[in-house]
Coordinates of C-alpha atoms and ligand atoms in Angstrom, one line a residue:
X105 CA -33.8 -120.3 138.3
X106 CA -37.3 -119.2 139.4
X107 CA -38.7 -116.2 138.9
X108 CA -39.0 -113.6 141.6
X109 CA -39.0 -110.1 142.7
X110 CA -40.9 -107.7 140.6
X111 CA -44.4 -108.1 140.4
X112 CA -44.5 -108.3 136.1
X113 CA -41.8 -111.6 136.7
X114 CA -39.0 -110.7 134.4
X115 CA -36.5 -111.8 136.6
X116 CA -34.1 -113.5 135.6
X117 CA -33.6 -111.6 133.0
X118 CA -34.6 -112.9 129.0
X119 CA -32.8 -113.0 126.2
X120 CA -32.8 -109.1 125.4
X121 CA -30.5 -106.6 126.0
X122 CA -31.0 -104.3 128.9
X123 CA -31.6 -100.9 127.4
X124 CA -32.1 -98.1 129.6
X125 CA -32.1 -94.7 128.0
X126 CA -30.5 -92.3 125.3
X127 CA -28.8 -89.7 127.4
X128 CA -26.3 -87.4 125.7
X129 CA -23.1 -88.2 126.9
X130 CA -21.2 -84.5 126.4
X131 CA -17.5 -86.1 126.9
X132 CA -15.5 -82.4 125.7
X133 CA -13.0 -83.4 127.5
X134 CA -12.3 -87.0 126.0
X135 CA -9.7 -86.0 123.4
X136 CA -7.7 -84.0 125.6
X137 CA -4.7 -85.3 127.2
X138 CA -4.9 -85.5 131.2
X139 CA -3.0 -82.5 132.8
X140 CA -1.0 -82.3 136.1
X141 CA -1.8 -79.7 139.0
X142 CA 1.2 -77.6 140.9
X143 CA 1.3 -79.5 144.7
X144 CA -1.8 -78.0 146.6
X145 CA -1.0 -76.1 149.5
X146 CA -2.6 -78.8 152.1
X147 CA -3.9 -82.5 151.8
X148 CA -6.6 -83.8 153.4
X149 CA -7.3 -87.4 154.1
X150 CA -10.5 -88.4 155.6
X151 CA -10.3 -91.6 157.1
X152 CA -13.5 -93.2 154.8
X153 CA -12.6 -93.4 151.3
X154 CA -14.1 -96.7 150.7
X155 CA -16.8 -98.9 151.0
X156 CA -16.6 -100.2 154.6
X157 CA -15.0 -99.6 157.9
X158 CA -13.1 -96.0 159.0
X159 CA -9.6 -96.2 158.9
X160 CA -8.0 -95.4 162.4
X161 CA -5.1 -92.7 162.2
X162 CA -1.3 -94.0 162.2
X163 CA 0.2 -90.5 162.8
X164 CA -0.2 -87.6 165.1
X165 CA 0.3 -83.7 164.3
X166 CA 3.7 -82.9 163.9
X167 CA 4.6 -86.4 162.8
X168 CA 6.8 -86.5 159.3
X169 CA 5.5 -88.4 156.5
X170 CA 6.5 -89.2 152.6
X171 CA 4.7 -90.1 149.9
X172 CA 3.2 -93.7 150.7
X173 CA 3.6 -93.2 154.1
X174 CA 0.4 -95.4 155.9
X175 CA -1.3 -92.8 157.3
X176 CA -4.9 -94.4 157.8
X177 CA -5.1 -98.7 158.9
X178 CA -7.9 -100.6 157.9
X179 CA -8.3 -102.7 160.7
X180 CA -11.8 -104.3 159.7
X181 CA -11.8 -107.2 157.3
X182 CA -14.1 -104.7 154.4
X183 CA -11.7 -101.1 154.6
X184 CA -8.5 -99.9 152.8
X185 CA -5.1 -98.7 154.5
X186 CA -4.9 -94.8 153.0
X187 CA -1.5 -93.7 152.2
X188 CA -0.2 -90.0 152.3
X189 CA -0.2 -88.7 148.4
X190 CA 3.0 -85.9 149.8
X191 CA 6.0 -85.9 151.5
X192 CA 5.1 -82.9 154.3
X193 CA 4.2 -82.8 158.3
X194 CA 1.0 -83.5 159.6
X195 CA -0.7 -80.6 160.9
X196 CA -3.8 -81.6 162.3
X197 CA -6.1 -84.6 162.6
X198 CA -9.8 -83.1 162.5
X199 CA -13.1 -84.1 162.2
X200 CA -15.1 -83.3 159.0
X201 CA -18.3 -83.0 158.1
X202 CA -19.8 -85.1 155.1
X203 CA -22.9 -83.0 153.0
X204 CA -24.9 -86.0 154.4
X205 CA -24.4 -85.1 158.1
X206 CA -22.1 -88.1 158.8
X207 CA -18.8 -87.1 160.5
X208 CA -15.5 -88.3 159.9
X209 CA -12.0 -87.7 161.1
X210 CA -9.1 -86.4 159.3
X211 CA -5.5 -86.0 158.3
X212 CA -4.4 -82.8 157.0
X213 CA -0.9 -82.4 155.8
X214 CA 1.2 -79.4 154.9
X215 CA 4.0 -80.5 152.2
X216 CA 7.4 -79.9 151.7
X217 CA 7.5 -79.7 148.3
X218 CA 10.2 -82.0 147.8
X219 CA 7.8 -85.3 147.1
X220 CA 10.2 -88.1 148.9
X221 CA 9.1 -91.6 148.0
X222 CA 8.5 -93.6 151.6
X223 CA 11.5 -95.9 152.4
X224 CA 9.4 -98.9 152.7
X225 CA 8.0 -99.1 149.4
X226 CA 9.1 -101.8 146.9
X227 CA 8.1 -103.8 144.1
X228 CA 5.8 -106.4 145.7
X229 CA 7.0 -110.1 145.2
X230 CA 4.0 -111.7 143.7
X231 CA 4.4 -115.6 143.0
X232 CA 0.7 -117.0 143.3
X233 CA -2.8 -115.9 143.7
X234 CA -2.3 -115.2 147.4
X235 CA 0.6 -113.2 147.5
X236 CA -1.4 -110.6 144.5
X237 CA -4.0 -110.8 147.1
X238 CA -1.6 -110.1 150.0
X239 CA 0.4 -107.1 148.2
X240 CA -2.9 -105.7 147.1
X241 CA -4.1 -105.4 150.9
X242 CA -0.8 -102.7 150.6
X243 CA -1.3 -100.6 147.8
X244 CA -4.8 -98.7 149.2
X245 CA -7.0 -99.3 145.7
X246 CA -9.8 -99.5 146.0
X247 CA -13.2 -99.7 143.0
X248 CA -12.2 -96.5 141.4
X249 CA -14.9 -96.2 139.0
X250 CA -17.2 -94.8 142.0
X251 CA -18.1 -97.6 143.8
X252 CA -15.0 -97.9 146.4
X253 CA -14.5 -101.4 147.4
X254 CA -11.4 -102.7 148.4
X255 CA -9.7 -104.5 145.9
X256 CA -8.0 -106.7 147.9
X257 CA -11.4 -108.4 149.3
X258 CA -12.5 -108.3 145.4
X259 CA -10.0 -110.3 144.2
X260 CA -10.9 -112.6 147.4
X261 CA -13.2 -115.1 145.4
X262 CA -13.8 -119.0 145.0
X263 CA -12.4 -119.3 141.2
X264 CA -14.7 -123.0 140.7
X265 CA -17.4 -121.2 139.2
X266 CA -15.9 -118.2 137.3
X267 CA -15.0 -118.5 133.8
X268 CA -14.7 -114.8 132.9
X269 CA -13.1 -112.0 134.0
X270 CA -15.0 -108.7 133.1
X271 CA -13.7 -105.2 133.1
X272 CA -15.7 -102.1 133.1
X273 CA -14.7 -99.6 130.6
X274 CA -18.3 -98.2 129.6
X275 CA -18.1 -95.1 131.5
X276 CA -21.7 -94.4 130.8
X277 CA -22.5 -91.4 133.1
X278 CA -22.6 -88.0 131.1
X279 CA -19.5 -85.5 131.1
X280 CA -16.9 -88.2 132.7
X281 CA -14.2 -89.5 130.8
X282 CA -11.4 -90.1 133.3
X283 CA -11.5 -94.0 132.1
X284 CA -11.6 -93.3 128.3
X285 CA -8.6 -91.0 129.0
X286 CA -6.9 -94.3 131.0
X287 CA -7.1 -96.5 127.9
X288 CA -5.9 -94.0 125.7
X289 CA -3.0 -92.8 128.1
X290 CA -2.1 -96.1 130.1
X291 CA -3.3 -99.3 128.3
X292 CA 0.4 -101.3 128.8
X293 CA -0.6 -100.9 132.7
X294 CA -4.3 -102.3 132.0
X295 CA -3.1 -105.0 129.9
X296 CA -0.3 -106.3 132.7
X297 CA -3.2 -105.7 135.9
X298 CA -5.4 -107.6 133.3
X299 CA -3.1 -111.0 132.1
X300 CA -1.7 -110.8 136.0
X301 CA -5.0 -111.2 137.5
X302 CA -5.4 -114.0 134.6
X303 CA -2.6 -115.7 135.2
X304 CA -2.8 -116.2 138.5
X305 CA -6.5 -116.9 139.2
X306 CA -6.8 -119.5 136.2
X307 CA -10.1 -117.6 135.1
X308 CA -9.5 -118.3 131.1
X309 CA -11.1 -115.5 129.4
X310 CA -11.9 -111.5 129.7
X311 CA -13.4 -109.0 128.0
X312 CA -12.8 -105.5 128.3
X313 CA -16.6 -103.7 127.8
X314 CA -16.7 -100.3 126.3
X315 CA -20.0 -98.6 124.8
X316 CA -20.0 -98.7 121.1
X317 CA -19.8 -94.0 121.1
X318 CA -16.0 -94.9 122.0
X319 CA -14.9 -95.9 118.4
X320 CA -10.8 -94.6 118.9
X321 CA -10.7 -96.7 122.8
X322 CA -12.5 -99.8 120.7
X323 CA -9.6 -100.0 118.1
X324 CA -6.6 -99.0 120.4
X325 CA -7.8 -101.6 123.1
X326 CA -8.2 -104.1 120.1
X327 CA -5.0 -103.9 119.5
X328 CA -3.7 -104.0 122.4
X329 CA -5.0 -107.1 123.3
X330 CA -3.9 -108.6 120.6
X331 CA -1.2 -110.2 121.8
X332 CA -3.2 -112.4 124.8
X333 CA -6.0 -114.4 122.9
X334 CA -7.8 -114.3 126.3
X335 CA -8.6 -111.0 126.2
X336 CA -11.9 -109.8 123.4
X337 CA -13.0 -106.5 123.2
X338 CA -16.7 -106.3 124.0
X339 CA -19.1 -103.6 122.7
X340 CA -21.7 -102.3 124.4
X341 CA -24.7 -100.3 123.0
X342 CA -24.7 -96.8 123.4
X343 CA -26.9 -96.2 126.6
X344 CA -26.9 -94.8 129.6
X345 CA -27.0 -97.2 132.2
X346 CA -24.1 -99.7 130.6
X347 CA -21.7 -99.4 133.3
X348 CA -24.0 -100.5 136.1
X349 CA -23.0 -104.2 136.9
X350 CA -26.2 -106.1 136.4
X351 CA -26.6 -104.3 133.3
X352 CA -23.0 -104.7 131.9
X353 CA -23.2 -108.5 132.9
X354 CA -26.2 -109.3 131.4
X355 CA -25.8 -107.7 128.1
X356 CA -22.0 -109.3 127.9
X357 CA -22.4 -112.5 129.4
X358 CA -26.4 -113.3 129.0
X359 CA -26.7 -114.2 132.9
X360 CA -28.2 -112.1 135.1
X361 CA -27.3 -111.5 139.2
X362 CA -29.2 -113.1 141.6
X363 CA -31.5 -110.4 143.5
X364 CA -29.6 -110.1 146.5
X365 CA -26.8 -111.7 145.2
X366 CA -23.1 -111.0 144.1
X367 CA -21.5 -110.4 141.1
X368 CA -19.4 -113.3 141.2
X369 CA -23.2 -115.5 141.4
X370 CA -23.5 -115.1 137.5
X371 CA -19.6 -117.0 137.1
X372 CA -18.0 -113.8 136.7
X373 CA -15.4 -110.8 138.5
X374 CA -15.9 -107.2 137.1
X375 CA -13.5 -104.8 137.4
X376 CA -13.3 -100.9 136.7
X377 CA -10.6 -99.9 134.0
X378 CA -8.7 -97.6 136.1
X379 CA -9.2 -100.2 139.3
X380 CA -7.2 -102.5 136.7
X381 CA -4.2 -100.3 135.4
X382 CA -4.0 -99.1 138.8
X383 CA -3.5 -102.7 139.6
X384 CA -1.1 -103.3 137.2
X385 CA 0.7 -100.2 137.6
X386 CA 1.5 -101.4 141.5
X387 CA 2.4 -104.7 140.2
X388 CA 5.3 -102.7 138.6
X389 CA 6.7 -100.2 140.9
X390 CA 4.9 -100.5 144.5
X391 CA 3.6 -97.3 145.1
X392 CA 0.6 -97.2 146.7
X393 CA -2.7 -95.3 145.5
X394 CA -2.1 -91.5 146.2
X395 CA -3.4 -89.7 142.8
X396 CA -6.0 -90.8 140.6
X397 CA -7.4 -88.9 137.4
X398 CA -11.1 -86.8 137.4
X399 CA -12.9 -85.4 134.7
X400 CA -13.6 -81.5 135.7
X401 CA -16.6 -79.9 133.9
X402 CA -19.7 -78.1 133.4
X403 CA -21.2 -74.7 132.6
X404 CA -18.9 -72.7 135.2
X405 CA -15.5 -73.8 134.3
X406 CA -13.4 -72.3 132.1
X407 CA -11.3 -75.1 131.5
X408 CA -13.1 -77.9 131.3
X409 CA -10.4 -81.3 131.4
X410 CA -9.1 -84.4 133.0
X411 CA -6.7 -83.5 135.4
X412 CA -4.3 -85.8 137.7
X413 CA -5.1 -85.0 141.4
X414 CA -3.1 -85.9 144.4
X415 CA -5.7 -88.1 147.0
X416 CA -6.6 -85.5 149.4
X417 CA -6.4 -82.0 147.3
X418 CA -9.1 -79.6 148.6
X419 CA -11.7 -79.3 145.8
X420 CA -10.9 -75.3 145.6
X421 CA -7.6 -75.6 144.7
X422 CA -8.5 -78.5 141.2
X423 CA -11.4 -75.8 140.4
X424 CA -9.1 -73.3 140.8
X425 CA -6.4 -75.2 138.5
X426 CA -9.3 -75.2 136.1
X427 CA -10.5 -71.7 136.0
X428 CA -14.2 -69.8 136.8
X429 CA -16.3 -68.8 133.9
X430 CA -19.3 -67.8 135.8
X431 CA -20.3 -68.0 139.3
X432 CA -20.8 -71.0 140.9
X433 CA -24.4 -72.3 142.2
X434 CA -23.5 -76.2 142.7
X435 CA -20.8 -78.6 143.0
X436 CA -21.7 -81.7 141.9
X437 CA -19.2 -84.8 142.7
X438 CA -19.1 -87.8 140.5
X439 CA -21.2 -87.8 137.5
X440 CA -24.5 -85.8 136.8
X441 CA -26.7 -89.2 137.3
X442 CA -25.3 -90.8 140.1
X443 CA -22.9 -88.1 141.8
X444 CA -23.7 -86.0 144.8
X445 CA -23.5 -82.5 145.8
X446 CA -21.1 -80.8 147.8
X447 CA -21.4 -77.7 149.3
X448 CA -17.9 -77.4 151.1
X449 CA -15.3 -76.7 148.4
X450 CA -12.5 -77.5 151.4
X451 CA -13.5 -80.8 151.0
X452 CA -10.9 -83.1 149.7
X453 CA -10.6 -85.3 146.1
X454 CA -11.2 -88.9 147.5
X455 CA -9.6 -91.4 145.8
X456 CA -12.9 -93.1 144.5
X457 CA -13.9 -90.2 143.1
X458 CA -13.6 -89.4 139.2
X459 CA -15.3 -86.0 138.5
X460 CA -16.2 -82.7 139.4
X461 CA -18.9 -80.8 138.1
X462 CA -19.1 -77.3 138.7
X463 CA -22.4 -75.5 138.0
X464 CA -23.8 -72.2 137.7
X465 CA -27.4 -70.7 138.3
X466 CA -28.3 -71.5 134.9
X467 CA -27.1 -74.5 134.9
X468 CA -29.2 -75.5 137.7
X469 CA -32.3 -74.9 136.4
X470 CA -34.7 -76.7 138.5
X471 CA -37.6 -78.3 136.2
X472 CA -41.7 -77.7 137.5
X473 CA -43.1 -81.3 138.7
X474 CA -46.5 -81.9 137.6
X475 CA -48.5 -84.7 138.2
X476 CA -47.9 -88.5 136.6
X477 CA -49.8 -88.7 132.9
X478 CA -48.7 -92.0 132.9
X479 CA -46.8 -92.6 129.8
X480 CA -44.7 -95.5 131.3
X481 CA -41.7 -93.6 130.2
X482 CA -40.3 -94.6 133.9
X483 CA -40.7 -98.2 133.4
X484 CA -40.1 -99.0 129.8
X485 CA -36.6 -97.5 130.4
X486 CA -35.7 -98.4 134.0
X487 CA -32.8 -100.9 133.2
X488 CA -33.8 -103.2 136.0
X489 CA -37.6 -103.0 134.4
X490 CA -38.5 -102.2 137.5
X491 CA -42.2 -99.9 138.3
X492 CA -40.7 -96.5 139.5
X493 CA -44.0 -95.2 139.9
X494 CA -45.1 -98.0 142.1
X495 CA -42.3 -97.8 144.0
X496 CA -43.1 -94.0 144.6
X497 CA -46.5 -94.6 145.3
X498 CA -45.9 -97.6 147.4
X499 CA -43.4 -96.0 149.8
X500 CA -45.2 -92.4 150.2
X501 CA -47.8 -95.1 152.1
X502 CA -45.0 -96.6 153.9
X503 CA -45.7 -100.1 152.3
X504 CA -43.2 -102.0 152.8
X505 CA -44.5 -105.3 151.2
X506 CA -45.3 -103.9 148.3
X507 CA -42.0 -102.4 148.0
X508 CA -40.7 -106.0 148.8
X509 CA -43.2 -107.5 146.2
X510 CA -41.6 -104.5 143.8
X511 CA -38.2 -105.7 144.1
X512 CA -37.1 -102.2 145.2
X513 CA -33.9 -103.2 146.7
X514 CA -33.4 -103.9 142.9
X515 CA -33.0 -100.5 142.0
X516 CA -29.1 -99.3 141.4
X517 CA -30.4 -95.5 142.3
X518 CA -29.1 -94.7 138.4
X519 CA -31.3 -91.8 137.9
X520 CA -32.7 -93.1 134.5
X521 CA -36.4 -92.5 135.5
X522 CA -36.0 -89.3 136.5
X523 CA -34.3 -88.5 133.7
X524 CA -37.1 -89.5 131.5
X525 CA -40.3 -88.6 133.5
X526 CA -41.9 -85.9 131.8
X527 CA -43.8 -84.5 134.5
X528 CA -40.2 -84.1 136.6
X529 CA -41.2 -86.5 139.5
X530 CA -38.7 -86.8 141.9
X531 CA -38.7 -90.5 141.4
X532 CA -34.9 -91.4 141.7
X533 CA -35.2 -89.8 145.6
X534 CA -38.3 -92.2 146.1
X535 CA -36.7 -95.4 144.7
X536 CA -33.8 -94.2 146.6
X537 CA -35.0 -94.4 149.5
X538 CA -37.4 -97.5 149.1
X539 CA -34.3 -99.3 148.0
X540 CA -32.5 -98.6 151.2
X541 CA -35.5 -99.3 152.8
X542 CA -36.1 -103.0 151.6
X543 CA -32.5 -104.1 152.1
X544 CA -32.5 -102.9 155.8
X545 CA -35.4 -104.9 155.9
X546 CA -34.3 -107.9 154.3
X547 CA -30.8 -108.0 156.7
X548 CA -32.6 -107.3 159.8
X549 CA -35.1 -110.6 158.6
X550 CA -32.2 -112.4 157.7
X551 CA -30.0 -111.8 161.2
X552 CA -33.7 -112.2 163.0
X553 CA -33.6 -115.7 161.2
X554 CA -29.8 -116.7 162.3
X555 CA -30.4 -115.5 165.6
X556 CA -33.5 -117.9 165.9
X557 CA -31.5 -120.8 164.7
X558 CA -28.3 -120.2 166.9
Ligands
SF4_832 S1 -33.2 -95.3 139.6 FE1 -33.9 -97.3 140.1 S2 -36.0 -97.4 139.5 FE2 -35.1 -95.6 138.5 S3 -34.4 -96.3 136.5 FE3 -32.7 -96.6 137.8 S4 -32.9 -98.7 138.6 FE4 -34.9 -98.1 137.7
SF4_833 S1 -42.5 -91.3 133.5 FE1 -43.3 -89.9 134.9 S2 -45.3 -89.3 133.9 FE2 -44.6 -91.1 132.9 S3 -45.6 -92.8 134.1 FE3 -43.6 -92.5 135.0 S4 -43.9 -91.1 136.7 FE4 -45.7 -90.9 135.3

C-alpha cells in the first residue's frame, strides 16, 4: 500500500504499537454489581438514536403501547426501528431540542406500571446468515459502545476477505465501565452473540480485546471461551485511546484502515461487547432493545454506579436514582474524552449512550491557555501520529490543503492532545473541526467527480 496522508508519511501504519497516552482510568464503579431503577415517571423517545436517518413516528397521542411496541420506523437503508422500553399511553409527540441546536421529534410516554411484553415479539427463527441479518433489522441495536450504528447494516458485509471477527471490550475512556460490568454480569449472552455471528458468517477466528488494567474480565473471559477454540482473548496495553477502531485494529491485528476507508478494508468486523451480548441476548428471547446499562459518576453524585436504564428515562430521574453530593455545574454525557455536555436534564437516556457524568463547580475547573512551547507532547501521543498543532494552525488560516496534506479527516476527535498539551490549547475543538472540514470536502470532490462521469 502507498503511503499517504500526513505530511511525516507514516501511513500505513509500521510495525509498532499505537500508543496514545496514560490517562488515569478512575473505574470506582467497576466492582460494583449493576443496579435497577423504579419505572420513571415518563419516557421519552427521540426519533435519532443512531447513526443515520430519523425514525418517522408509528403512534399518535393517546395510542396504547407495550414493551417492544415499534414506536419509531427506520425507513432509510442506514437508521434503526426504536421500540417502546414501557407498557403505557403515549402522551405526546414533541419536538426537542439537541445541546447542538439540531431539532428532533419525540415520543413521550406515560406507563402503566404493569410492563406488558408486546404480543408480537418472539424468538426470531435464525437458519443462515441472512435471516440473523433479517431478525437483527427487528431488534433496534444498534453500536452501543457510543458509536450508534445499526447493527443490522454492520453485520451486512462481503465475508471473502474477512478472516477475523473482533470485539471491543477495551473501554478505554476514563470513569465508564458499563462493558467491564457486561462481561462480568452477562458473558453466556456474549459468548452465544459471539459463536452465532461465527457460525453463520464462516469468519474462523475472533478475539475479544480488553486493555491489560482489566485483570478479573481477562481471566473470566478466558474461561469462558474456553470451550470454542475460535475465540482468543487479546490484550491490549493500558492506554487511553485502545478502544478507537483504527487503534484497536492495528495493535490486534498489525493492519491498519485505509484513510477513508472501512473497517472491514483491513479483513476484519469489530464489534462493541455489549452490541454483542445484546445480540446474543435477542437471539434468545426476541425482545427488542429498550434498556441498556450506563456508568453514573463524577464529583457531584453521591452514588456513583452502573445502573440499568429503561431507553428513554429523563436524565433527572437516573441522577436522582443516584443521589446529589454537591451542586451541579455540568452534565457531561458519555465519557470525559469523547462525551458531550448536556444542559437539559429532561433530556432522555438514548440507547447508544453508556454514561453520565455529573459535575460540580470544582470539578469544572477550567485550565489558563497559554501559548504553544512546543514540546511535541500533541504529536508524540496523538494515536493517529497526526500534527495537532498544524492542524490548529492550519485551519485558524482556513487552509484547507494543508489540512488535506495533514490528513485531518484522520483525526477520531479522541481528545488525547488536549489532554496532554501543557499550555491547555483547545486543540481537540480545532482538529474537530478541521476533521469535519476535510471529509465534507473530500465527499463533495468525490460526488463532483461522479456527477462528471454520469
Ligand atoms: S483528537 Fe485527533 S489530533 Fe488529537 S490526539 Fe486524537 S486523533 Fe490526534
Ligand atoms: S502539546 Fe501543546 S504546547 Fe506542546 S507542542 Fe502541542 S500545542 Fe504546543
Amino acid at each position: 500500500m502507498a503511503q499517504q496522508g500526513t505530511r511525516h508519511g507514516i501511513w500505513p501504519f509500521g510495525p509498532r504499537k499505537l500508543r496514545g497516552a496514560d490517562i488515569p482510568h478512575n473505574k470506582v464503579t467497576a466492582d460494583q454489581q449493576t443496579t435497577c431503577m423504579s419505572l420513571p415517571s415518563t419516557i421519552v423517545l427521540p426519533m435519532q438514536q443512531h447513526i443515520g436517518a430519523k425514525c418517522q413516528p408509528q403512534v399518535a397521542k393517546g395510542d396504547h403501547v407495550d414493551v417492544g411496541t415499534l414506536v419509531g420506523h427506520a425507513e432509510a437503508r442506514t437508521s434503526a426501528d426504536i421500540f417502546s422500553s414501557v407498557s403505557g399511553t403515549v402522551v405526546e409527540i414533541r419536538n426537542i431540542f439537541y445541546s447542538n441546536g439540531d431539532t428532533d421529534v419525540a415520543v413521550v410516554i406515560e406507563p402503566d406500571g404493569a410492563q406488558t411484553l408486546d404480543g408480537s415479539i418472539g424468538v426470531p427463527d435464525i437458519s443462515d446468515y441472512q435471516s440473523l441479518i433479517a431478525a437483527m433489522k427487528r431488534s433496534g441495536i444498534v453500536g452501543l459502545g457510543g458509536a450508534g450504528f445499526p447493527t443490522d447494516l454492520k453485520l451486512d458485509v462481503d465475508f471473502a476477505h474477512i478472516d477475523r471477527w473482533l470485539v471491543n471490550a477495551a473501554e478505554c475512556e476514563p470513569y465508564i465501565s458499563s462493558d467491564y460490568r457486561e462481561m462480568m454480569e452477562h458473558a453466556d449472552t456474549i459468548m452465544h452473540g459471539l459463536t452465532t455471528c461465527l457460525d453463520l458468517s464462516g469468519v474462523p477466528q475472533a478475539s475479544i480485546c480488553i486493555e491489560e488494567d482489566k485483570t478479573e474480565a481477562i481471566s473470566f473471559m478466558k474461561k469462558q471461551a474456553a470451550s470454542d477454540p475460535r475465540v482468543e482473548i487479546a490484550v491490549l496495553p493500558e492506554r487511553y485511546p485502545q478502544g478507537a477502531g483504527h487503534v484497536l485494529v492495528h495493535n490486534v491485528t498489525g493492519r491498519s484502515i485505509p484513510r477513508g476507508g472501512h473497517v472491514t478494508d483491513a479483513g476484519v468486523v469489530l464489534f462493541n461487547v455489549t452490541t454483542m451480548s445484546m445480540i446474543g441476548k435477542f437471539l434468545q428471547d426476541g425482545v427488542p432493545l429498550t434498556k441498556r446499562r450506563i456508568t453514573v459518576m463524577g464529583d457531584a453524585v453521591a452514588h456513583p454506579q452502573n445502573v440499568e436504564v429503561l431507553v428513554g428515562t429523563p436524565i433527572r430521574e437516573v441522577v436522582e436514582h443516584c443521589g446529589l453530593a454537591k451542586e451541579v455545574r455540568k452534565i457531561i454525557v458519555g465519557g470525559p474524552m469523547m462525551g458531550y455536555s448536556q444542559v437539559d436534564w429532561d433530556y432522555p437516556i438514548v440507547r447508544q449512550n453508556n454514561g453520565l457524568l455529573v459535575f460540580s463547580e470544582m470539578g469544572m475547573e477550567k485550565p489558563r491557555t497559554t501559548a504553544c512551547i512546543r514540546c511535541g507532547a500533541c504529536i508524540s501521543s496523538c494515536p493517529m501520529r497526526l500534527y495537532p498543532r498544524e492542524i490548529q494552525n492550519s485551519y485558524r488560516r482556513g487552509d484547507a490543503e494543508a489540512l488535506d496534506k495533514l490528513a485531518a479527516d484522520l483525526c477520531m476527535k479522541c481528545g488525547t492532545c488536549s489532554y496532554v498539551c501543557p499550555a491547555k490549547q483547545p486543540l481537540t475543538q480545532a482538529t474537530r473541526l478541521a476533521c469535519d472540514q476535510v471529509k465534507a470536502a473530500r465527499k463533495a470532490a468525490r460526488r463532483a467527480a461522479q456527477k462528471k462521469g454520469a
